[in-house]
Coordinates of C-alpha atoms in Angstrom, one line a residue:
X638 CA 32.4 8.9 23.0
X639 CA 33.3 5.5 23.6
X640 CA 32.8 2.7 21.2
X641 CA 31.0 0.7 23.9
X642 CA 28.6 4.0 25.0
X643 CA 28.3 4.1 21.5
X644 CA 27.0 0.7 21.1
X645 CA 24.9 0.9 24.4
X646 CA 22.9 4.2 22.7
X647 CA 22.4 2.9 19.0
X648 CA 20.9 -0.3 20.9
X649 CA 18.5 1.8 22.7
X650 CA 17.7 4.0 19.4
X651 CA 16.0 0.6 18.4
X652 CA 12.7 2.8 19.0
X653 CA 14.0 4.4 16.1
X654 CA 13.8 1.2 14.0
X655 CA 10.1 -1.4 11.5
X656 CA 9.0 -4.5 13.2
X657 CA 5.5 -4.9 12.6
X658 CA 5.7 -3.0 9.3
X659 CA 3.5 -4.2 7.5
X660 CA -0.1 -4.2 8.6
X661 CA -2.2 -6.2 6.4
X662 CA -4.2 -4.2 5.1
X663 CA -7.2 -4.2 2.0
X664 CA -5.9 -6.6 -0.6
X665 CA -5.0 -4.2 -3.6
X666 CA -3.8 -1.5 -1.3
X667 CA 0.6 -0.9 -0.3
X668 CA 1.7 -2.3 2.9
X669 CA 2.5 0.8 4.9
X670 CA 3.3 -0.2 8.8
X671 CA 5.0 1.3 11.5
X672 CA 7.6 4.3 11.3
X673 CA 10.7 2.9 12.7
X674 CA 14.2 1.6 11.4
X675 CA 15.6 -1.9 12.5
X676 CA 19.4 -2.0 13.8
X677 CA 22.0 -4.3 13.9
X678 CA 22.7 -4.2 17.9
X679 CA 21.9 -7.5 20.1
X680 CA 23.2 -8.0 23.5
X681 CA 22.6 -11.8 24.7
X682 CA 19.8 -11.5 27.5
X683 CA 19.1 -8.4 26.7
X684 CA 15.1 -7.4 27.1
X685 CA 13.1 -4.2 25.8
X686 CA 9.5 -2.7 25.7
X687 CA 9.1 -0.6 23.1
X688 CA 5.6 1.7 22.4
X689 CA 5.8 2.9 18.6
X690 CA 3.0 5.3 17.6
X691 CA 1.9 7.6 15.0
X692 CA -0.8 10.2 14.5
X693 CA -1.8 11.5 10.4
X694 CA -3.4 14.3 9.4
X695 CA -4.9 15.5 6.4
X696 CA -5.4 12.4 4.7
X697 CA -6.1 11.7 1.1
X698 CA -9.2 12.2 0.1
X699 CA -11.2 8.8 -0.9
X700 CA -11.4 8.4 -4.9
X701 CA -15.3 6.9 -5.9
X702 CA -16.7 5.6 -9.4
X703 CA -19.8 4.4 -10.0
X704 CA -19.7 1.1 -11.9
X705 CA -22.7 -1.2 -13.6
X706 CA -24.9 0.8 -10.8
X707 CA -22.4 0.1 -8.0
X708 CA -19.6 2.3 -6.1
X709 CA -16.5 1.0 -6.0
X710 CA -13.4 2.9 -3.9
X711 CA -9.9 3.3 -4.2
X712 CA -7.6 0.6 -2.0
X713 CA -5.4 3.0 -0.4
X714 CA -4.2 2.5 2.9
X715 CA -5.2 5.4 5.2
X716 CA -5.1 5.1 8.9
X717 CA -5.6 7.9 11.8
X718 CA -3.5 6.4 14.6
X719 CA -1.8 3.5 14.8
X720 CA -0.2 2.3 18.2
X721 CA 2.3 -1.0 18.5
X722 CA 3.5 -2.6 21.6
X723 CA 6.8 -4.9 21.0
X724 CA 9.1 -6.8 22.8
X725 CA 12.5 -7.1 21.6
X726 CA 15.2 -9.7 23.4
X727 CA 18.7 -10.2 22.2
X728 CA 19.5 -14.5 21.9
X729 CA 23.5 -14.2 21.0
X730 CA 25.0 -11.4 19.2
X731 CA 24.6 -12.2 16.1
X732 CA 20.9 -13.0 16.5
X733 CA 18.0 -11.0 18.1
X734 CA 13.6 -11.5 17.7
X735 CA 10.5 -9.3 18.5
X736 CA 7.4 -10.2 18.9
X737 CA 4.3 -7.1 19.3
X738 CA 0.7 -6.4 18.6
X739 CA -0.6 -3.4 17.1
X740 CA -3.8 -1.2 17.5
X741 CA -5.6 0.8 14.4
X742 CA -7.6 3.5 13.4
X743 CA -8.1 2.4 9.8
X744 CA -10.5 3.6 7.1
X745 CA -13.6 1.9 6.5
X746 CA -12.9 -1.0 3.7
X747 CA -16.4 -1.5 2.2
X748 CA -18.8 2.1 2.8
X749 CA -22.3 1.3 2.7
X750 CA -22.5 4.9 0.4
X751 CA -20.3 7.5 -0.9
X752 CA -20.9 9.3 2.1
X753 CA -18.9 6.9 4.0
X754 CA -15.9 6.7 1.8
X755 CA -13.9 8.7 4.1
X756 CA -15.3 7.3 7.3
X757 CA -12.9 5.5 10.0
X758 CA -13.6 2.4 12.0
X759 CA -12.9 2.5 15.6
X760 CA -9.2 1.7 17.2
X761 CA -8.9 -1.9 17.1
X762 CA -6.3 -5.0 17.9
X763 CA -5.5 -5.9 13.7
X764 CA -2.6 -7.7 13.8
X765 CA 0.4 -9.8 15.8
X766 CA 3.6 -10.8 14.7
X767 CA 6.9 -11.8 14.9
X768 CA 10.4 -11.0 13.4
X769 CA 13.8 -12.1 13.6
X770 CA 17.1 -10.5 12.6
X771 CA 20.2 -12.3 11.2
X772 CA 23.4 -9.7 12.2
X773 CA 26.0 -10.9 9.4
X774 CA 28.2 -8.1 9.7
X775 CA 28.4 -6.2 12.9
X776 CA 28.9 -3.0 13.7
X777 CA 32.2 -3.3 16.0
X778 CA 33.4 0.8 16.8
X779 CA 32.5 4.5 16.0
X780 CA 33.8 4.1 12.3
X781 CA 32.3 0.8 11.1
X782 CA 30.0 -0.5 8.4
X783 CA 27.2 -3.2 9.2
X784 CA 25.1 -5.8 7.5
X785 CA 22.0 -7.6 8.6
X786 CA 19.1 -9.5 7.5
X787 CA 15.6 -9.4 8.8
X788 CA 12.4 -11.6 7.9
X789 CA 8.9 -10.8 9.8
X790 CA 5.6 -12.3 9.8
X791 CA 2.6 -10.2 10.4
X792 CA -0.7 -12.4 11.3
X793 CA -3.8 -9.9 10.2
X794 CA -6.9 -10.5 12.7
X795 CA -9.9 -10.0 10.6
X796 CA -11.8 -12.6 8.5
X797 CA -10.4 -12.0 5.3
X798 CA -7.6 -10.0 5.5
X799 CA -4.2 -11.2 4.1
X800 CA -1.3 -11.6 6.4
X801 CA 2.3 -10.5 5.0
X802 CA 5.7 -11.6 4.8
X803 CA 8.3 -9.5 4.4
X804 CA 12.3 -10.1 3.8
X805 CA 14.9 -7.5 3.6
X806 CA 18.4 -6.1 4.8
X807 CA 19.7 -3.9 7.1
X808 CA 22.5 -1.6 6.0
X809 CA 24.1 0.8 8.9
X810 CA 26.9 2.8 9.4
X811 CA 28.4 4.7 12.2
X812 CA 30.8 7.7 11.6
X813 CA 31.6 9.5 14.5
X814 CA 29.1 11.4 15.9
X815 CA 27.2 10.7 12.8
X816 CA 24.7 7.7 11.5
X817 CA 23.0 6.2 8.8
X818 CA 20.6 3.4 8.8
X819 CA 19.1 2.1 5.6
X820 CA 16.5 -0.9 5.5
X821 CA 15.3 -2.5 2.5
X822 CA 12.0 -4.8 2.1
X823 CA 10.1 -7.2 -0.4
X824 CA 6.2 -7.5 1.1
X825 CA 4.5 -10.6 0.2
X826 CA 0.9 -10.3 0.6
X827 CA -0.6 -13.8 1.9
X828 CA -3.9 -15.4 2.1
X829 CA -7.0 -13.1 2.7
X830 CA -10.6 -13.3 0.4
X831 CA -10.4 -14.6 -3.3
X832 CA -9.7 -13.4 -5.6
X833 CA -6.2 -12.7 -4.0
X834 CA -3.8 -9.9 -5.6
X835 CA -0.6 -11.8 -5.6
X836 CA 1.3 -8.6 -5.7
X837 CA 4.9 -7.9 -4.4
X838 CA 5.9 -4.6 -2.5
X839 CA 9.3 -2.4 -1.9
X840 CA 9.3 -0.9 1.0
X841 CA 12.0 1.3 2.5
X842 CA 12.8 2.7 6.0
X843 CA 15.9 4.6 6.7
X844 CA 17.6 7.4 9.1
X845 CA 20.5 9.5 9.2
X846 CA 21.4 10.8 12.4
X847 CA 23.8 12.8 14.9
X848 CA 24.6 12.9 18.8
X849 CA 24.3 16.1 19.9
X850 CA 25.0 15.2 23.3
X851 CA 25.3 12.3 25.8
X852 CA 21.7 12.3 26.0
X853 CA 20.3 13.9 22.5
X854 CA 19.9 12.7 19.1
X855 CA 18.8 14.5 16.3
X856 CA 17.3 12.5 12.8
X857 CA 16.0 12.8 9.5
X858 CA 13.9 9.9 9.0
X859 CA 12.4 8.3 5.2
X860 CA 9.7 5.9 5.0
X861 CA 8.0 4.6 1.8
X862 CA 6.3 2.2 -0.1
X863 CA 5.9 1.1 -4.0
X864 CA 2.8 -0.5 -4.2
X865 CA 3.2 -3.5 -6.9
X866 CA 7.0 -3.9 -8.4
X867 CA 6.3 -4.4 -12.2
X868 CA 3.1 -5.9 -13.5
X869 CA 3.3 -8.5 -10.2
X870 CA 0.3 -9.8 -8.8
X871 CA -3.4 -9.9 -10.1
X872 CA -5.3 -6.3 -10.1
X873 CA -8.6 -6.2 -8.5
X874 CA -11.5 -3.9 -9.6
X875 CA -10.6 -1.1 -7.2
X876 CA -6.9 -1.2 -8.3
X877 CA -8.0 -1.2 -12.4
X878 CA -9.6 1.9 -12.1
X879 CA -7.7 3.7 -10.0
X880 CA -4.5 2.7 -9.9
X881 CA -1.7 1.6 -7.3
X882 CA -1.1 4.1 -4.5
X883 CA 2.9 4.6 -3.4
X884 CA 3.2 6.3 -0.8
X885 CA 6.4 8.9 1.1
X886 CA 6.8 10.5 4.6
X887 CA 10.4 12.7 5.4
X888 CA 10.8 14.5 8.6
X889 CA 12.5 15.6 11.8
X890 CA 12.6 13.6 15.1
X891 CA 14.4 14.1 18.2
X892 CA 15.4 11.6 20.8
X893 CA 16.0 11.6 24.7
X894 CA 17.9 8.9 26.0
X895 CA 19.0 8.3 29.9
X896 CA 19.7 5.8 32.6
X897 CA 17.0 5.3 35.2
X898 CA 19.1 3.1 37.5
X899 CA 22.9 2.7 38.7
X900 CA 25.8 0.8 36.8
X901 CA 25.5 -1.8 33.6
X902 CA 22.2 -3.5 35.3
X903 CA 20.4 0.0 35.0
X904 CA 17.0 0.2 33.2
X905 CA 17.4 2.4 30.3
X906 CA 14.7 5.2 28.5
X907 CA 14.2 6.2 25.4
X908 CA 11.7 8.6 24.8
X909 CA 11.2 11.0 21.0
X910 CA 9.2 12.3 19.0
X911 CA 8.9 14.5 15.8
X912 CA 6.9 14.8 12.2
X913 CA 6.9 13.2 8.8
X914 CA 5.6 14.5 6.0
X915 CA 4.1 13.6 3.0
X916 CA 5.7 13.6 -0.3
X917 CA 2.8 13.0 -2.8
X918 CA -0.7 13.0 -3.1
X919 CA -1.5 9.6 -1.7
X920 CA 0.2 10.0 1.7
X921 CA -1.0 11.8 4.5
X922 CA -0.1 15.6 4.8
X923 CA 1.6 15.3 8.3
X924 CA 2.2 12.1 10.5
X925 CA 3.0 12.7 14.4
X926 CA 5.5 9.9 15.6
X927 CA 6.0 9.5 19.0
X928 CA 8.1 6.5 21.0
X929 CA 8.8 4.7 24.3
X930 CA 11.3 2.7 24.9
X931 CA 12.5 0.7 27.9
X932 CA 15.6 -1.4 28.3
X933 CA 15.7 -3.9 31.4

């Protein structure tokens, strides 16, 4: 395959990559976000839509206390769907930004009883943000190493939320008809009600991947989160008694990828889908990723 048909399909397995990943969710809880992997491909000019959504199952079920005569529920962040809509554009190629929104289906934060503890609000707008990635070492041919950094900004919509900034790298390497993509992230929670939990998060999203053919890709994806590094931050009532919540998803995905028009101006699809799965009690059994993505 050539190095440049190379190029062209790892830009377009962008639907693979973790723009808005962090969600900002209850204050004490980790900062778990979208399934997808950031890469280190930017073509000046270049514009995409991309549709990132997931789908869990069998979620955790809600820990309750009853303290001094009041109920008090564990911080864990549980969704039922979550649905982003980014736009990605290359500015030189060294250089590339996204800005999106994204839609959830998140647990109830404050239950009026126990018997709501493992209730779910309806599908909202929750946050918007932006990101931008710093390619320091490309990725030039079908045998090549890469390097990149990546900052984000997610803006949470709801009165008293905190918004979160997260910095990490990109590590990526092509190897024939092989892949791997690593991304590694520190989550800085910001603002939200008092008292705030000051906390810092690692958070990891990575792939490993083949061509099988011009048009199919086959992955194994990872995606994870250790809520609080060290004794950071400021525990909160919830997180005292029951503790932080880390969670990890590993699964299968497969992706299409063709040219709807003719020649280099030709709009380009992406479509995949697959499952992740949990790896510990506080993650959801099963969680359905699907994707869209459209180059222009």
């Amino acid at each position: 395959m050539p190095p440049t048909t190379l190029r062209s399909q790892w830009r377009r397995m962008g639907a693979l990559s973790v723009f808005l990943f962090i969600p900002a969710w209850a204050l004490a809880g980790p900062s778990i976000g979208q399934f997808e992997v950031k890469d280190l491909e930017s073509e000046p000019g270049s514009l995409e839509f991309q549709s990132q959504n997931a789908h869990m199952f069998g979620q955790p079920r809600r820990a309750v206390k009853e303290e001094n005569g009041e109920f008090e529920y564990d911080d864990n962040s549980v969704t039922k769907q979550r649905h982003a809509m980014e736009l990605e554009f290359g500015i030189t190629p060294r250089w590339k930004s996204r800005v999106g929104i994204e839609f959830e289906k998140e647990r109830i934060d404050d239950p009026d009883s126990p018997a709501q503890a493992n209730a779910y609000a309806d599908l909202k707008l929750t946050e918007i943000g932006g990101e931008l990635i710093a390619i320091i070492d490309p990725i030039e041919d079908n045998d090549d190493w890469g390097f990149g950094l990546v900052t984000e900004y997610e803006h949470a919509l709801e009165d008293g939320e905190a918004s979160t900034l997260l910095f990490g790298s990109i590590i990526q390497t092509n190897q024939g008809p092989w892949w791997a993509n690593v991304n590694l992230y520190l989550v800085k929670h910001l603002g939200g009600d008092r008292p705030r939990d000051e906390k810092l998060d690692f958070a990891y999203a990575s792939q490993f991947g083949r061509h099988l053919s011009e048009h199919w890709h086959a992955t194994i994806e990872a995606y994870g989160t250790v809520d609080r590094l060290g004794d950071s931050g400021r525990r909160n009532e919830e997180a005292r008694l029951f503790g932080d919540h880390d969670q990890h998803r590993l699964g299968p995905l497969l992706y299409y990828t063709t040219e709807l028009g003719r020649g280099d101006d030709g709009t380009a699809l992406l479509v995949g889908a697959g499952f992740l799965f949990g790896l510990n009690d506080n993650t959801p059994n099963t969680t359905f990723k699907w994707t869209v993505e459209v180059e222009f």
